[in-house]
CSV table of C-alpha atoms and ligand atoms in Angstrom, one decimal:
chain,number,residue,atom,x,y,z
A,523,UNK,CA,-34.4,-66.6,-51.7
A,524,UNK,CA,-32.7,-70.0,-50.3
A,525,UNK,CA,-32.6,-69.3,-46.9
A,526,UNK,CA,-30.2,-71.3,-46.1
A,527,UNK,CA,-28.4,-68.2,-47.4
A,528,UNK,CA,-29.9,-66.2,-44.1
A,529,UNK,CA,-28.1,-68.8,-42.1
A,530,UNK,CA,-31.1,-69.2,-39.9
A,531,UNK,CA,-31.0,-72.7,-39.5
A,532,UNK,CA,-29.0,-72.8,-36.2
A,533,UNK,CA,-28.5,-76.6,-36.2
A,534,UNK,CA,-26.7,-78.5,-37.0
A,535,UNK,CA,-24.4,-75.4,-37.1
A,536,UNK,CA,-21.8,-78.2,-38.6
A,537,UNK,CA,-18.6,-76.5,-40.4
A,538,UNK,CA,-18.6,-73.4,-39.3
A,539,UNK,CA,-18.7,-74.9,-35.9
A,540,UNK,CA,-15.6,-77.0,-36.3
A,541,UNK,CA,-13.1,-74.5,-38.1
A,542,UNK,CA,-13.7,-72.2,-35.2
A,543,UNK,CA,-12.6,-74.9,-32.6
A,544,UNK,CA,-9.9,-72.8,-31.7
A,545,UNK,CA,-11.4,-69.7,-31.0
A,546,UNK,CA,-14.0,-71.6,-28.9
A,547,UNK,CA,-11.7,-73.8,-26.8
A,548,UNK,CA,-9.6,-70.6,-25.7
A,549,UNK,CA,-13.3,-68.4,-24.7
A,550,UNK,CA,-15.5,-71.0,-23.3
A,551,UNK,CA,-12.7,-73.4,-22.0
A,552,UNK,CA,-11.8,-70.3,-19.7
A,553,UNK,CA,-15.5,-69.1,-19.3
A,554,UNK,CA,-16.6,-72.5,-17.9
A,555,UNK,CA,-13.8,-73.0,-16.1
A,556,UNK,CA,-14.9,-69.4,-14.2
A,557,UNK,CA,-18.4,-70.9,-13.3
A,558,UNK,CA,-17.5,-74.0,-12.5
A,559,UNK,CA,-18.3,-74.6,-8.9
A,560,UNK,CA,-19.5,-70.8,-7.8
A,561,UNK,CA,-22.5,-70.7,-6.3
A,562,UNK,CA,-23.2,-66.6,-6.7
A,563,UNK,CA,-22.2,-63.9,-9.3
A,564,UNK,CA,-20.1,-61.3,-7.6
A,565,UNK,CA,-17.8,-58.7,-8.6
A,566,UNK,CA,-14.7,-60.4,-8.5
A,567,UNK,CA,-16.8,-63.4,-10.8
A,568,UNK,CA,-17.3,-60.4,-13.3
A,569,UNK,CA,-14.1,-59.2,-13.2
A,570,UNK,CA,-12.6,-62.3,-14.3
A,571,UNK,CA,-15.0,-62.5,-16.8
A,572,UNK,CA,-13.8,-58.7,-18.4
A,573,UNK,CA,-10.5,-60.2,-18.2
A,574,UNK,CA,-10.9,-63.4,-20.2
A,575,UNK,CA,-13.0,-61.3,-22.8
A,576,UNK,CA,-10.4,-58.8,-23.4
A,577,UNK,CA,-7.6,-61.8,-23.9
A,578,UNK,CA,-10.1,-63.0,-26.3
A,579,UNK,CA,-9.3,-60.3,-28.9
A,580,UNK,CA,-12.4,-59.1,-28.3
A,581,UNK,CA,-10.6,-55.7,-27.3
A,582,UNK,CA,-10.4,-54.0,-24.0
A,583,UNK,CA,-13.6,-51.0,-24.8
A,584,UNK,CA,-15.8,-54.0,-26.2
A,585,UNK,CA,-15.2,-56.2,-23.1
A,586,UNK,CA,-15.9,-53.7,-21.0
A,587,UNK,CA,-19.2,-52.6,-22.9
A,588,UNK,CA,-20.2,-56.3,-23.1
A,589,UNK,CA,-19.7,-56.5,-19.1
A,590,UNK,CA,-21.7,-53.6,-18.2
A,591,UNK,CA,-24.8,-54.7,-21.1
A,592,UNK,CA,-24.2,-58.2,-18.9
A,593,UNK,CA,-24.2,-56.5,-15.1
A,594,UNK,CA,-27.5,-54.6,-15.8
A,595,UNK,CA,-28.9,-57.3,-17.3
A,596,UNK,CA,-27.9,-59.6,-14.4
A,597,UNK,CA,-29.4,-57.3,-12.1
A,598,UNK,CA,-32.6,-56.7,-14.1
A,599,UNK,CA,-33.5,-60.1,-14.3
A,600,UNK,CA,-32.2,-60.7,-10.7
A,601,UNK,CA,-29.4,-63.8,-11.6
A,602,UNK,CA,-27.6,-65.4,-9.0
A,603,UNK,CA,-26.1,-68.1,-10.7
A,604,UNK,CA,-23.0,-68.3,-12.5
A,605,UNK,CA,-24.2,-70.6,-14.9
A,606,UNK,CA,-26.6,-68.1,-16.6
A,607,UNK,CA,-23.7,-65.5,-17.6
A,608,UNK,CA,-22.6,-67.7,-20.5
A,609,UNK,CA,-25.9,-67.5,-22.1
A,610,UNK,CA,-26.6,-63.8,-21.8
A,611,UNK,CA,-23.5,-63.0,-22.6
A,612,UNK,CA,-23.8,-64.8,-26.1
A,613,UNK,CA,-27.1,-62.5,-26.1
A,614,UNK,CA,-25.3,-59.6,-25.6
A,615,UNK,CA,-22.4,-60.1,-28.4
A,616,UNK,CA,-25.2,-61.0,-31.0
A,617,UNK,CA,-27.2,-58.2,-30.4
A,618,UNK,CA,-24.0,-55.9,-30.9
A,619,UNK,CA,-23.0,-57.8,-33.8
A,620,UNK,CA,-26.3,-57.7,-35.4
A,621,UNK,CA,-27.3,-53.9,-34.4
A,622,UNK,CA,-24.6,-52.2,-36.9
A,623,UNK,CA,-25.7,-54.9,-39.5
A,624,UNK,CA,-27.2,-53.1,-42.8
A,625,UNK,CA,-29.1,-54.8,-45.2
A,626,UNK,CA,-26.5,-56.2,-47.3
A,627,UNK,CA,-28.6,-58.5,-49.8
A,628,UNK,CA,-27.5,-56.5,-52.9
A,629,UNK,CA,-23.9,-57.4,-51.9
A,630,UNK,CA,-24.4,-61.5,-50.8
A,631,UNK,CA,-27.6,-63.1,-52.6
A,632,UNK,CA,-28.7,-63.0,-56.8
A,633,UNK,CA,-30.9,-59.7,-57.5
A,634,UNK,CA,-33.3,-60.9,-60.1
A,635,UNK,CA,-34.8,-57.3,-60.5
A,636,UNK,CA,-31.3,-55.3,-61.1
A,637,UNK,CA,-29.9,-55.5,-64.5
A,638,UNK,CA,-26.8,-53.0,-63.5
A,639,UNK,CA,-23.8,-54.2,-63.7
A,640,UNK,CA,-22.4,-54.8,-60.1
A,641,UNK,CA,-18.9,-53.5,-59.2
A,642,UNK,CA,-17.1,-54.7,-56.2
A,643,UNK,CA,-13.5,-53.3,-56.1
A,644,UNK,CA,-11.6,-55.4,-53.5
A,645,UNK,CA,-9.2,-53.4,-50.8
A,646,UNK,CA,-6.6,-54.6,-48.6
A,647,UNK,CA,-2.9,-55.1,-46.9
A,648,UNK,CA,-1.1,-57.6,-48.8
A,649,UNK,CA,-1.7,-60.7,-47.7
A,650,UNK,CA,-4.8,-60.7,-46.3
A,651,UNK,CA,-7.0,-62.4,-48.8
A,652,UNK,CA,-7.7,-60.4,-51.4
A,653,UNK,CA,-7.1,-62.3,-54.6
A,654,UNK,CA,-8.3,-65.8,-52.8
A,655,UNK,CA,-11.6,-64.3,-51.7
A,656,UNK,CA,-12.1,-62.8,-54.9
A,657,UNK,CA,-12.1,-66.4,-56.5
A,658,UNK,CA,-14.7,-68.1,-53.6
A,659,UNK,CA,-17.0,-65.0,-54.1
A,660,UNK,CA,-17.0,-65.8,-57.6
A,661,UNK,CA,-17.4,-69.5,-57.6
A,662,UNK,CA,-20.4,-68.3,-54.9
A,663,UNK,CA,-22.4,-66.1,-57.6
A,664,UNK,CA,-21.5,-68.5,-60.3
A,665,UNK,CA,-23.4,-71.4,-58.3
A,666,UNK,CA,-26.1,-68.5,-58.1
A,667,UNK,CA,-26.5,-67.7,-61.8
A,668,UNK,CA,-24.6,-65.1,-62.3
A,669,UNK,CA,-22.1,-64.3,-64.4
A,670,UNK,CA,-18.6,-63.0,-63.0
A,671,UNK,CA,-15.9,-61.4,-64.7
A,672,UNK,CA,-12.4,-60.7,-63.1
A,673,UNK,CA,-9.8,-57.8,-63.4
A,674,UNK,CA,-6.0,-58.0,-62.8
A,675,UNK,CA,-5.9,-54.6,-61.1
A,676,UNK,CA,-3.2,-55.3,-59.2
A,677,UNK,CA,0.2,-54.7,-61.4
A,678,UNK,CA,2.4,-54.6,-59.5
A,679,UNK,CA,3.4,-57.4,-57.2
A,680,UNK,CA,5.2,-60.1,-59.4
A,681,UNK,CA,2.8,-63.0,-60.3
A,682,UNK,CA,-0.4,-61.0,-59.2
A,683,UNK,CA,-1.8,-61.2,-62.3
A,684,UNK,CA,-0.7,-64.5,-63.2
A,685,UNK,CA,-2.4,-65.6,-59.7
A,686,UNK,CA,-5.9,-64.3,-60.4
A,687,UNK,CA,-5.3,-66.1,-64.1
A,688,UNK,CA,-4.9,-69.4,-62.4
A,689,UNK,CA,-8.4,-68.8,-60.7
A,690,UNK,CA,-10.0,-67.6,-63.4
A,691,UNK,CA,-9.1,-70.9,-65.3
A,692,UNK,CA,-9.8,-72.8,-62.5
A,693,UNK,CA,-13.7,-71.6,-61.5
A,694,UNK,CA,-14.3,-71.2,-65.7
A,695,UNK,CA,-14.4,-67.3,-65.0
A,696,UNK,CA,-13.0,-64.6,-67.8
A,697,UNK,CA,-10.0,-62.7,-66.4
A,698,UNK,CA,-9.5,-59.4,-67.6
A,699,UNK,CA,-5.7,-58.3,-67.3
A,700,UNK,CA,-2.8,-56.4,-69.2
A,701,UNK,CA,1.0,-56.4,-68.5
A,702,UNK,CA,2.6,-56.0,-65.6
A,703,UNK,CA,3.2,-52.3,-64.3
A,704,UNK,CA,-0.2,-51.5,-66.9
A,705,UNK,CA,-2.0,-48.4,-65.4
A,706,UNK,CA,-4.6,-50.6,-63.2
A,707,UNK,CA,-7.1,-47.8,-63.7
A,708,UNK,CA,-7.2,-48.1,-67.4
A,709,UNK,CA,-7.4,-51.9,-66.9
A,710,UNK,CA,-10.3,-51.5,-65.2
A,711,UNK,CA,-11.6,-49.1,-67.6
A,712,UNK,CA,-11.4,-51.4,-70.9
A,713,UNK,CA,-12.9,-54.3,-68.8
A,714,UNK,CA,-15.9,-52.9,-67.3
A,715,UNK,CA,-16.4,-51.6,-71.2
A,716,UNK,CA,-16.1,-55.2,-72.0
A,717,UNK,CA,-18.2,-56.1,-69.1
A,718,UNK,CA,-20.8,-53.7,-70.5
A,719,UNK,CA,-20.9,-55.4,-74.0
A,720,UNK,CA,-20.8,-59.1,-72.7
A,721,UNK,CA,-24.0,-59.0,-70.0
A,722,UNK,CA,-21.6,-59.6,-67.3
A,723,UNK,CA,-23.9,-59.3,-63.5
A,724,UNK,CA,-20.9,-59.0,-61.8
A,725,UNK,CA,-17.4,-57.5,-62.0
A,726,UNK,CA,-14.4,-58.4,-59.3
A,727,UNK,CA,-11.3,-55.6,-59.3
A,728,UNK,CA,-8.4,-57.8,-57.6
A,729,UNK,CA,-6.3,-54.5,-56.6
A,730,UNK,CA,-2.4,-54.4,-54.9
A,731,UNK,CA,-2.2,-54.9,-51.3
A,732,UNK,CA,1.3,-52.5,-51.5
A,733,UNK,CA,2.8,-50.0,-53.7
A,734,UNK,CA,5.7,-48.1,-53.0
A,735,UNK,CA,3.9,-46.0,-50.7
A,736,UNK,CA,0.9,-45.8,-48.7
A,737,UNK,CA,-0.1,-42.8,-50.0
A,738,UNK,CA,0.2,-43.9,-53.6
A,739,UNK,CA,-2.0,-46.8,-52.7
A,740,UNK,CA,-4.8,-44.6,-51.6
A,741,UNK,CA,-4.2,-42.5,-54.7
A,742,UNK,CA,-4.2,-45.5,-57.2
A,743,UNK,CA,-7.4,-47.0,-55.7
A,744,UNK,CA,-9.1,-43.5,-55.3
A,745,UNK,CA,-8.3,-43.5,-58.9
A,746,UNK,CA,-9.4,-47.0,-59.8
A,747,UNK,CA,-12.7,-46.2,-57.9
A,748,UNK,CA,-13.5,-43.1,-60.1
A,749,UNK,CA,-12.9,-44.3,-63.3
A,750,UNK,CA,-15.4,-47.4,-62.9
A,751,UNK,CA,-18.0,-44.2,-61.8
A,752,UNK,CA,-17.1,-43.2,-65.9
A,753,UNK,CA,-17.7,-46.4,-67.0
A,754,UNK,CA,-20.7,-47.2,-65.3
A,755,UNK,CA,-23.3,-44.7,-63.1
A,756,UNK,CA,-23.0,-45.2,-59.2
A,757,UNK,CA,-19.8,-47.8,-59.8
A,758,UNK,CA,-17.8,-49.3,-58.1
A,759,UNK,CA,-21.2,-50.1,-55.8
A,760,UNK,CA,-19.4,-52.6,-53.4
A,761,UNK,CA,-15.9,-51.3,-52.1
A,762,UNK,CA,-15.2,-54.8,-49.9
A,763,UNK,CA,-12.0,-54.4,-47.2
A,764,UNK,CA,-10.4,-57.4,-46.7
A,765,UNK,CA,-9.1,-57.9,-43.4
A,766,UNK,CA,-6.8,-61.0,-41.5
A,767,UNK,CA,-9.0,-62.2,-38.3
A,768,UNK,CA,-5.3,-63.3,-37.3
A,769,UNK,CA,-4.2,-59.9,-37.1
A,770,UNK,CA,-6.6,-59.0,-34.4
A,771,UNK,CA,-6.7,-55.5,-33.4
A,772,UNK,CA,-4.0,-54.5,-35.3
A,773,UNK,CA,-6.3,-54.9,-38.5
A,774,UNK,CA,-8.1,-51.5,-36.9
A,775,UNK,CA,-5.7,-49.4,-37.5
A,776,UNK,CA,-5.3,-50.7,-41.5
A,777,UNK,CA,-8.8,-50.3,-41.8
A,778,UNK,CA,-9.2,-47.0,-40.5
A,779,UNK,CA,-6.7,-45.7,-43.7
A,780,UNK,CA,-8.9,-47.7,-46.2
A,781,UNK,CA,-12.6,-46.5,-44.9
A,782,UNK,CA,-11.2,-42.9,-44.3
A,783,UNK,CA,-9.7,-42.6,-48.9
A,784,UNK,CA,-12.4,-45.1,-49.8
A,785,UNK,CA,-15.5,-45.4,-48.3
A,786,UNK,CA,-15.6,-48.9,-47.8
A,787,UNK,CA,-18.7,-50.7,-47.7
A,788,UNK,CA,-18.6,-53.8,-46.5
A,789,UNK,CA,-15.6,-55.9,-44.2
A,790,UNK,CA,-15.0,-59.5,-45.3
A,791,UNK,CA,-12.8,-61.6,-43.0
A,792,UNK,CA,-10.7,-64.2,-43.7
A,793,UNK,CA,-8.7,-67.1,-42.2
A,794,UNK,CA,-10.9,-67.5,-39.0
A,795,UNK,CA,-9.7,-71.0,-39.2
A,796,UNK,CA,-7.0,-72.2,-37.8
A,797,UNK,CA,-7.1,-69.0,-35.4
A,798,UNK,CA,-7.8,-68.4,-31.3
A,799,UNK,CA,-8.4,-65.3,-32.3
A,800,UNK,CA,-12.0,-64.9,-33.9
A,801,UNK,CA,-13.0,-63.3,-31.0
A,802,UNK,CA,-11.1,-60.0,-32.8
A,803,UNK,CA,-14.1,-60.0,-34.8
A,804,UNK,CA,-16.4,-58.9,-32.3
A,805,UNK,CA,-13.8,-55.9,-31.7
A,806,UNK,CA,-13.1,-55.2,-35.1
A,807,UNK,CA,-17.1,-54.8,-36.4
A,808,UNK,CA,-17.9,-52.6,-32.6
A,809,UNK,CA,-14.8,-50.3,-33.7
A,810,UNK,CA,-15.4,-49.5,-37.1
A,811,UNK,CA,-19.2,-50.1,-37.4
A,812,UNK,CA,-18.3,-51.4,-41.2
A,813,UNK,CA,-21.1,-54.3,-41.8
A,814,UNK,CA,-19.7,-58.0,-42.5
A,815,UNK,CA,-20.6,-59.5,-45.5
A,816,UNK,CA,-18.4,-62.9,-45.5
A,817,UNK,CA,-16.4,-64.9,-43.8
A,818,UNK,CA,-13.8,-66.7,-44.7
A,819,UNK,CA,-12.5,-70.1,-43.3
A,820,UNK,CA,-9.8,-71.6,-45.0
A,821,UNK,CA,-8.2,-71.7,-48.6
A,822,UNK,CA,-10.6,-73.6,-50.5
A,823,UNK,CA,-13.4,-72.3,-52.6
A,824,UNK,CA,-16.5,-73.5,-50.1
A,825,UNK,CA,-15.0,-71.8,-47.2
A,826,UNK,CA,-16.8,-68.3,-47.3
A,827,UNK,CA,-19.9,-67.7,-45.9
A,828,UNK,CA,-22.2,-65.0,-45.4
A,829,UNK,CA,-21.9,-63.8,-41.9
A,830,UNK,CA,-24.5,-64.0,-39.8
A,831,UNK,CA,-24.0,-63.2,-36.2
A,832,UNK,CA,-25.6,-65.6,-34.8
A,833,UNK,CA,-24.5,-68.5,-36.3
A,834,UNK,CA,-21.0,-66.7,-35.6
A,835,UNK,CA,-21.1,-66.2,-31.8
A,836,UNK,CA,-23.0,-70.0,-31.5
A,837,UNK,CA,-20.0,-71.2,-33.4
A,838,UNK,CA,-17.8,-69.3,-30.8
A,839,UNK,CA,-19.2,-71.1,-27.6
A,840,UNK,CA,-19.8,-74.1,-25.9
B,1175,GTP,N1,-6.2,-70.5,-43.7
B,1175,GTP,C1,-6.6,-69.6,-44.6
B,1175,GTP,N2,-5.8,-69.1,-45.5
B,1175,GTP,C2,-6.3,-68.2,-46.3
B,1175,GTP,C3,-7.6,-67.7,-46.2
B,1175,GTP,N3,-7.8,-66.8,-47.2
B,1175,GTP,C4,-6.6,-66.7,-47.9
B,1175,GTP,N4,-5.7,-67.5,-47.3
B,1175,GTP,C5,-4.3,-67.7,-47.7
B,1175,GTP,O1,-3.6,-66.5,-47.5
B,1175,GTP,C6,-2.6,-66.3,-48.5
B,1175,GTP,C7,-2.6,-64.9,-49.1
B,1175,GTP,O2,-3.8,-64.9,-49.9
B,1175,GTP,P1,-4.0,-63.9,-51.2
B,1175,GTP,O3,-5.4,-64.1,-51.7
B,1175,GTP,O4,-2.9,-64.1,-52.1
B,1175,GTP,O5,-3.9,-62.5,-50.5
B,1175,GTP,P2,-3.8,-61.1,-51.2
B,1175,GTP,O6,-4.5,-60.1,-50.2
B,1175,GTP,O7,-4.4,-61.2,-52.5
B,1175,GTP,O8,-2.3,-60.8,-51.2
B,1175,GTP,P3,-1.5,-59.7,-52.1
B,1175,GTP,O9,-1.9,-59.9,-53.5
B,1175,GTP,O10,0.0,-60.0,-51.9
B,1175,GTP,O11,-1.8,-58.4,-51.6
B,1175,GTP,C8,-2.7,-67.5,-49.4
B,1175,GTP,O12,-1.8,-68.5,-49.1
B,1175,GTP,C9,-4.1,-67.9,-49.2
B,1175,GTP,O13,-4.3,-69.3,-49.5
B,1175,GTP,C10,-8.5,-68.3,-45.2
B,1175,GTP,O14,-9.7,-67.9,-45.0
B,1175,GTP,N5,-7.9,-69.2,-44.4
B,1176,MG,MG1,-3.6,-60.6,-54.4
């Protein structure tokens, strides 16, 4: 295994560093600012400190948790000075980040043992990500060995399908698709029988972000998600939730309807650059205790990572 992919190497911590500027400058601007020039850690010091974490899009529950984890830890270790909250602190997120973590190799490195076709059906609000983080996952696996196919699930927004072509052509991935308003569930079942016959390692379902309803949605999925169990024993394996970092804690609530029809496995998020608001991710993994598998951090195809708390929260702090 490379182990860069573990992301253990915590310097130079380099790109992921700089596209979450933003996110950093509004926590630790504010958290330093707090420390600066107190001499003793105090009540009143900590409840500033609750308030900047819960303007953080960290959440109000999570702050709050994170405080009292810090307080007893202050007092255990008898601290006095100011100076030493910032580090714990950072102890405390990653330990909360990492605790709900499962092992998630099957989903983010090559498996050299397993010749099952791999499944990941791809959920998600319009506009979150889907169809882009479908191609860098891809064009990920591809540098890894494997072999990707792609399916046009999603039939029904105009230029969906003509979108996932585009990547397709671009990353030299086949794109399985049929016309628009094509049943997405028989699409999926004529590609993964194509996906059988052609030693494909892994298959990527693009599916619609909105149908007329929200019910139907959960319906068409539900169905997408049992007809690839026909196809192929224990499939779809990887049902990945795409959610918008920008959309902070509203993204809780949209992810609660997925997990609860679906069973999602896994929570990729995207567009942490650009953002003040990657804090939300902190709040979002502690509500729905959904593992991350990837981040995302812009539009290009080398902007998804695997998520590794650590590297996450040093990339959130001074
Ligand atoms: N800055 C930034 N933009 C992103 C990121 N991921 C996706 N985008 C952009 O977000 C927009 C929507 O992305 P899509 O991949 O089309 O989203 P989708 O979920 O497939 O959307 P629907 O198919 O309409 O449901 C595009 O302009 C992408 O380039 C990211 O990590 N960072
Ligand atoms: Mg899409």
């Amino acid at each position: 295994m490379d182990k860069s992919d573990l992301g253990y190497s915590r310097a130079p911590v380099g790109r992921l560093w700089n596209k979450l500027s933003k996110t950093r400058r509004k926590l630790t601007d504010r958290l330093n600012a707090l420390v600066t020039g107190k001499n003793v850690i105090d009540p009143p010091l900590l409840e500033n400190l609750e308030e900047i974490l819960f303007t953080s899009d960290i959440g109000v529950e999570v702050a709050q948790q994170l405080i009292e984890g810090l307080t007893q830890k202050v007092e255990k270790k008898s601290l006095s000075k100011p100076g030493q909250l910032k580090a714990i602190l950072k102890e405390e997120m990653v330990s909360l980040l990492e605790a709900g973590q499962e092992d998630l190799s099957a989903f983010t490195i090559k498996d050299t043992t397993s010749n099952i076709l791999h499944v990941v059906m791809f959920v998600g609000v319009n506009g979150v990500g889907k169809t882009t983080t479908i191609a860098k996952m891809a064009h990920y696996f591809q540098a890894r060995e494997q072999k990707i196919m792609l399916v046009a699930a999603d039939t029904f927004r105009a230029a969906a399908i003509e979108q996932l072509q585009i990547w397709g052509e671009r990353i030299g991935a086949e794109v399985i698709n049929q016309k628009r308003g094509a049943d997405p569930a028989a699409v999926v079942f004529d590609a993964l029988s194509a996906a059988k016959s052609r030693k494909i390692d892994r298959v990527f379902i693009d599916t619609a972000g909105r149908l007329h309803t929200k019910s139907n949605l959960m319906k068409e999925l539900k169905k997408i998600q049992k007809v690839a169990g026909q196809q192929v024993s224990g499939a779809p394996q990887q049902v990945t939730l795409i959610i918008d970092a920008t959309t902070g804690q509203n993204a809780i609530a949209q992810a609660q309807v997925f997990a609860e029809s679906l069973g999602v496995t896994d929570i990729i998020l995207t567009k942490l650059d650009g953002t003040a608001k990657g804090g939300a991710v902190i709040g979002i993994f502690q509500k729905l205790r959904i593992p991350i598998s990837f981040i995302c951090t812009g539009e290009g195809l080398e902007d998804f990572e695997i998520f590794n708390p650590r590297k996450f929260i040093e990339a959130i702090f001074d």
